[in-house]
Short mmCIF file of C-alpha atoms in Angstrom, two decimals:
data_model
loop_
_atom_site.label_atom_id
_atom_site.label_comp_id
_atom_site.label_asym_id
_atom_site.label_seq_id
_atom_site.Cartn_x
_atom_site.Cartn_y
_atom_site.Cartn_z
CA MET A 1 64.03 125.92 64.58
CA ALA A 2 65.20 122.36 65.40
CA ARG A 3 68.85 123.49 65.35
CA TYR A 4 68.25 126.27 67.87
CA ASP A 5 66.23 124.54 70.61
CA ARG A 6 68.87 122.00 71.59
CA ALA A 7 71.28 124.35 73.36
CA ILE A 8 70.21 126.87 75.98
CA THR A 9 73.02 129.28 75.06
CA VAL A 10 72.17 129.57 71.34
CA PHE A 11 69.88 132.30 70.01
CA SER A 12 67.70 131.61 66.98
CA PRO A 13 68.15 134.06 64.06
CA ASP A 14 65.00 135.96 65.11
CA GLY A 15 66.27 136.47 68.67
CA HIS A 16 64.49 133.67 70.55
CA LEU A 17 65.83 131.39 73.27
CA PHE A 18 63.55 128.44 72.69
CA GLN A 19 64.38 126.63 75.94
CA VAL A 20 63.24 129.69 77.92
CA GLU A 21 60.02 129.79 75.91
CA TYR A 22 59.44 126.10 76.63
CA ALA A 23 59.94 126.84 80.34
CA LEU A 24 57.29 129.58 80.09
CA GLU A 25 54.96 127.02 78.49
CA ALA A 26 55.53 124.72 81.50
CA VAL A 27 54.41 127.62 83.71
CA ARG A 28 51.27 128.17 81.62
CA LYS A 29 50.37 124.50 82.14
CA GLY A 30 50.94 124.68 85.91
CA ASN A 31 48.40 125.33 88.66
CA ALA A 32 46.90 128.82 88.80
CA ALA A 33 48.29 131.11 91.53
CA VAL A 34 47.07 134.57 92.58
CA GLY A 35 48.64 137.24 94.76
CA VAL A 36 46.83 140.34 96.06
CA ARG A 37 48.42 143.13 98.09
CA GLY A 38 46.19 144.99 100.54
CA THR A 39 47.00 147.90 102.85
CA ASP A 40 47.65 145.66 105.87
CA THR A 41 47.28 142.15 104.42
CA ILE A 42 48.82 140.19 101.55
CA VAL A 43 47.11 137.07 100.21
CA LEU A 44 48.33 134.14 98.12
CA ALA A 45 45.71 131.77 96.66
CA VAL A 46 46.68 128.68 94.67
CA GLU A 47 44.76 126.06 92.73
CA LYS A 48 45.06 122.72 94.49
CA LYS A 49 44.82 119.47 92.53
CA SER A 50 42.88 116.64 94.17
CA THR A 51 45.21 114.31 96.09
CA PRO A 52 44.95 110.49 96.10
CA LYS A 53 42.86 109.09 98.94
CA LEU A 54 45.84 107.56 100.76
CA GLN A 55 48.13 110.59 100.40
CA ASP A 56 48.60 113.01 103.29
CA SER A 57 47.44 116.32 101.79
CA ARG A 58 49.52 118.29 104.34
CA SER A 59 52.68 117.06 102.57
CA VAL A 60 51.66 118.83 99.35
CA ARG A 61 52.02 122.57 99.95
CA LYS A 62 52.20 125.14 97.16
CA ILE A 63 52.62 128.15 99.47
CA VAL A 64 55.74 128.19 101.65
CA ASN A 65 57.69 130.50 103.98
CA LEU A 66 61.13 131.69 102.92
CA ASP A 67 61.55 133.63 106.18
CA ALA A 68 59.27 134.71 109.02
CA HIS A 69 58.11 137.76 107.00
CA ILE A 70 58.37 136.43 103.41
CA ALA A 71 56.40 133.73 101.58
CA LEU A 72 56.31 132.30 98.07
CA ALA A 73 53.81 130.57 95.79
CA CYS A 74 54.68 129.18 92.38
CA ALA A 75 53.29 127.72 89.18
CA GLY A 76 55.17 125.16 87.11
CA LEU A 77 57.41 122.23 87.97
CA LYS A 78 57.26 121.45 91.69
CA ALA A 79 60.63 119.66 91.77
CA ASP A 80 62.28 122.80 90.35
CA ALA A 81 60.43 124.86 92.95
CA ARG A 82 61.85 122.77 95.80
CA VAL A 83 65.43 123.46 94.68
CA LEU A 84 64.79 127.19 94.25
CA ILE A 85 63.00 127.47 97.62
CA ASN A 86 65.86 125.75 99.47
CA ARG A 87 68.43 128.07 97.86
CA ALA A 88 66.31 131.12 98.74
CA ARG A 89 65.90 130.00 102.37
CA ILE A 90 69.66 129.57 102.75
CA GLU A 91 70.20 133.05 101.27
CA CYS A 92 67.70 134.56 103.76
CA GLN A 93 69.63 133.04 106.66
CA SER A 94 73.03 134.00 105.24
CA TYR A 95 71.87 137.60 104.76
CA LYS A 96 70.66 137.78 108.38
CA LEU A 97 73.91 136.26 109.66
CA ILE A 98 76.16 138.66 107.69
CA ILE A 99 74.11 141.90 107.66
CA GLU A 100 72.44 141.27 111.05
CA ASP A 101 69.10 142.43 109.67
CA PRO A 102 66.18 140.48 108.18
CA VAL A 103 66.29 140.23 104.40
CA THR A 104 64.10 142.63 102.40
CA VAL A 105 61.48 141.31 99.96
CA GLU A 106 63.09 143.10 97.03
CA TYR A 107 66.52 141.63 97.80
CA ILE A 108 65.38 138.00 97.98
CA THR A 109 63.21 138.48 94.86
CA GLY A 110 66.27 139.80 93.00
CA TYR A 111 68.29 136.83 94.27
CA ILE A 112 65.68 134.32 93.02
CA ALA A 113 65.35 136.11 89.66
CA GLY A 114 69.16 136.22 89.34
CA LEU A 115 69.36 132.48 89.94
CA GLN A 116 66.66 131.86 87.33
CA GLN A 117 68.46 134.11 84.84
CA LYS A 118 71.79 132.32 85.45
CA TYR A 119 70.18 129.08 84.30
CA THR A 120 69.25 130.64 80.93
CA GLN A 121 72.84 131.27 79.81
CA SER A 122 74.91 128.43 81.27
CA SER A 123 75.70 125.30 79.29
CA GLY A 124 74.80 121.91 80.73
CA VAL A 125 71.72 123.20 82.57
CA ARG A 126 68.14 124.11 81.68
CA PRO A 127 65.90 127.00 82.84
CA PHE A 128 63.77 126.61 85.96
CA GLY A 129 60.29 125.68 84.73
CA LEU A 130 58.43 127.87 87.18
CA SER A 131 57.16 131.36 87.88
CA THR A 132 56.95 132.65 91.46
CA LEU A 133 54.79 135.11 93.39
CA ILE A 134 56.69 136.47 96.40
CA ILE A 135 55.02 138.41 99.22
CA GLY A 136 56.24 140.00 102.42
CA PHE A 137 56.53 143.05 104.65
CA ASP A 138 59.58 145.30 104.62
CA PRO A 139 61.37 144.67 107.95
CA HIS A 140 62.22 148.40 108.31
CA THR A 141 59.16 150.26 107.02
CA GLY A 142 56.46 147.57 107.37
CA THR A 143 55.33 148.19 103.77
CA PRO A 144 53.58 145.20 102.10
CA SER A 145 55.08 143.97 98.81
CA LEU A 146 54.15 141.57 96.02
CA TYR A 147 56.65 140.53 93.33
CA GLN A 148 56.63 138.11 90.43
CA THR A 149 59.56 136.32 88.78
CA ASP A 150 59.53 134.19 85.63
CA PRO A 151 61.87 131.60 84.02
CA SER A 152 63.73 134.26 82.03
CA GLY A 153 64.90 135.88 85.28
CA THR A 154 62.87 139.09 85.08
CA PHE A 155 61.01 140.35 88.14
CA SER A 156 58.60 143.18 88.88
CA ALA A 157 56.40 144.56 91.68
CA TRP A 158 52.60 144.32 91.50
CA LYS A 159 49.45 145.33 93.37
CA ALA A 160 47.80 142.07 92.24
CA ASN A 161 48.85 139.44 89.74
CA ALA A 162 48.38 135.83 88.64
CA THR A 163 50.52 133.14 87.06
CA GLY A 164 49.99 129.61 85.79
CA ARG A 165 46.94 128.14 84.05
CA ASN A 166 44.47 130.73 82.67
CA SER A 167 46.47 133.55 84.30
CA ASN A 168 45.33 136.00 81.60
CA SER A 169 41.66 135.51 82.57
CA ILE A 170 42.47 136.02 86.24
CA ARG A 171 44.55 139.11 85.48
CA GLU A 172 41.69 140.62 83.47
CA PHE A 173 39.35 140.02 86.42
CA LEU A 174 41.83 141.69 88.80
CA GLU A 175 42.27 144.68 86.48
CA LYS A 176 38.51 145.24 86.49
CA ASN A 177 37.89 144.61 90.19
CA TYR A 178 41.05 145.62 92.03
CA LYS A 179 40.89 148.41 94.57
CA GLU A 180 42.83 149.16 97.75
CA THR A 181 41.46 146.77 100.36
CA SER A 182 42.36 145.57 103.83
CA GLY A 183 41.78 142.52 106.00
CA GLN A 184 39.04 140.11 104.91
CA GLU A 185 38.20 142.09 101.74
CA THR A 186 41.70 141.36 100.39
CA VAL A 187 41.20 137.64 101.07
CA LYS A 188 37.82 137.72 99.31
CA LEU A 189 39.25 139.45 96.24
CA ALA A 190 42.02 136.84 95.86
CA ILE A 191 39.56 133.93 96.21
CA ARG A 192 37.05 135.56 93.83
CA ALA A 193 39.81 135.95 91.24
CA LEU A 194 40.87 132.30 91.56
CA LEU A 195 37.26 131.10 91.37
CA GLU A 196 37.17 132.54 87.83
CA VAL A 197 39.11 129.45 86.69
CA VAL A 198 38.75 126.97 89.57
CA GLU A 199 35.62 125.08 90.58
CA GLY A 200 34.81 123.13 93.72
CA GLY A 201 35.33 125.62 96.56
CA GLY A 202 37.72 125.12 99.46
CA LYS A 203 38.82 121.59 98.58
CA ASN A 204 40.46 122.85 95.35
CA ILE A 205 41.99 126.05 96.74
CA GLU A 206 44.92 126.70 99.05
CA VAL A 207 44.97 130.17 100.65
CA ALA A 208 47.55 131.83 102.89
CA VAL A 209 47.21 135.25 104.51
CA MET A 210 50.15 137.33 105.71
CA THR A 211 49.94 140.24 108.16
CA LYS A 212 52.76 142.22 109.72
CA GLU A 213 51.78 141.21 113.26
CA HIS A 214 51.11 137.48 112.77
CA GLY A 215 53.16 136.49 109.73
CA LEU A 216 51.85 133.80 107.36
CA ARG A 217 48.77 131.77 108.21
CA GLN A 218 47.34 128.99 106.04
CA LEU A 219 43.53 129.03 106.02
CA GLU A 220 41.72 125.82 106.87
CA GLU A 221 39.38 124.29 104.29
CA ALA A 222 36.32 125.17 106.41
CA GLU A 223 37.40 128.85 106.51
CA ILE A 224 37.82 128.90 102.72
CA ASP A 225 34.41 127.25 102.24
CA ALA A 226 32.80 129.93 104.45
CA ILE A 227 34.37 132.72 102.36
CA VAL A 228 33.34 131.00 99.10
CA ALA A 229 29.76 130.75 100.44
CA ASP A 230 29.82 134.51 101.23
CA ILE A 231 31.07 135.30 97.73
CA GLU A 232 28.36 133.16 96.12
CA ALA A 233 25.68 134.77 98.32
CA GLU A 234 26.90 138.25 97.27
CA LYS A 235 26.81 137.16 93.59
CA ALA A 236 23.26 135.82 93.97
CA ALA A 237 22.12 139.04 95.70
CA ALA A 238 23.69 141.16 92.93
CA GLU A 239 21.98 139.09 90.21
CA ALA A 240 18.64 139.29 92.04
CA ALA A 241 19.01 143.09 92.29
CA LYS A 242 19.63 143.29 88.52
CA LYS A 243 16.57 141.16 87.73
CA GLY A 244 14.32 143.00 90.21
CA PRO A 245 13.54 146.18 88.19
CA SER A 246 12.84 144.28 84.95
CA THR A 247 10.40 141.95 86.77
CA LYS A 248 8.48 144.91 88.16
CA GLU A 249 8.23 146.54 84.73
CA THR A 250 6.66 143.35 83.32
#
């Protein structure tokens, strides 16, 4: 194995590109990120690490706009993310300048995935150590979209998905609990999914909500805390309802 993990362009005898697999491992160690697509709302929720007391928390954002109608969240190496985000923003503006139409979500997702793939087969570079969740509304039809890309350069569309730390647990939760939702119910589902692996409420979660009319809006910590309190109250009520019949029988 040692001979095959030094060059990005060399396959191992059993068909592996070890540098790409190491990049995927960097994603698995990154912050958890969740995306949920509703009928009129798309939500991104990201695990937020505690910031030092003297650091301005507003300067550490894990959910960003690529264009007025497209946003991105990522898991993995933040320095790599900054480079990829800047390239994607330039492409959005170039597309609008040349085509004279806003970029579609599928197009910019394909562009980002193509850039990630290019860095898996060029010498002198390494793969981007991040996976992205990209959301947006189609500028022509108004249809909401959610896509994921990974370090290998593959991308796919989802109704709901997660990436980063403990993403499998979050995905299992979404598979069991996902249904077509709208408005605040979509926000609740995304936060409930993230709370499966994150503790501490609003101070450890960053949430952004996108609608066709108002674009992307970052929720304040107080808003997130209120939703978390609602979720916990619903959980407590459900548990009390389960215990109720057995208590009466006794």
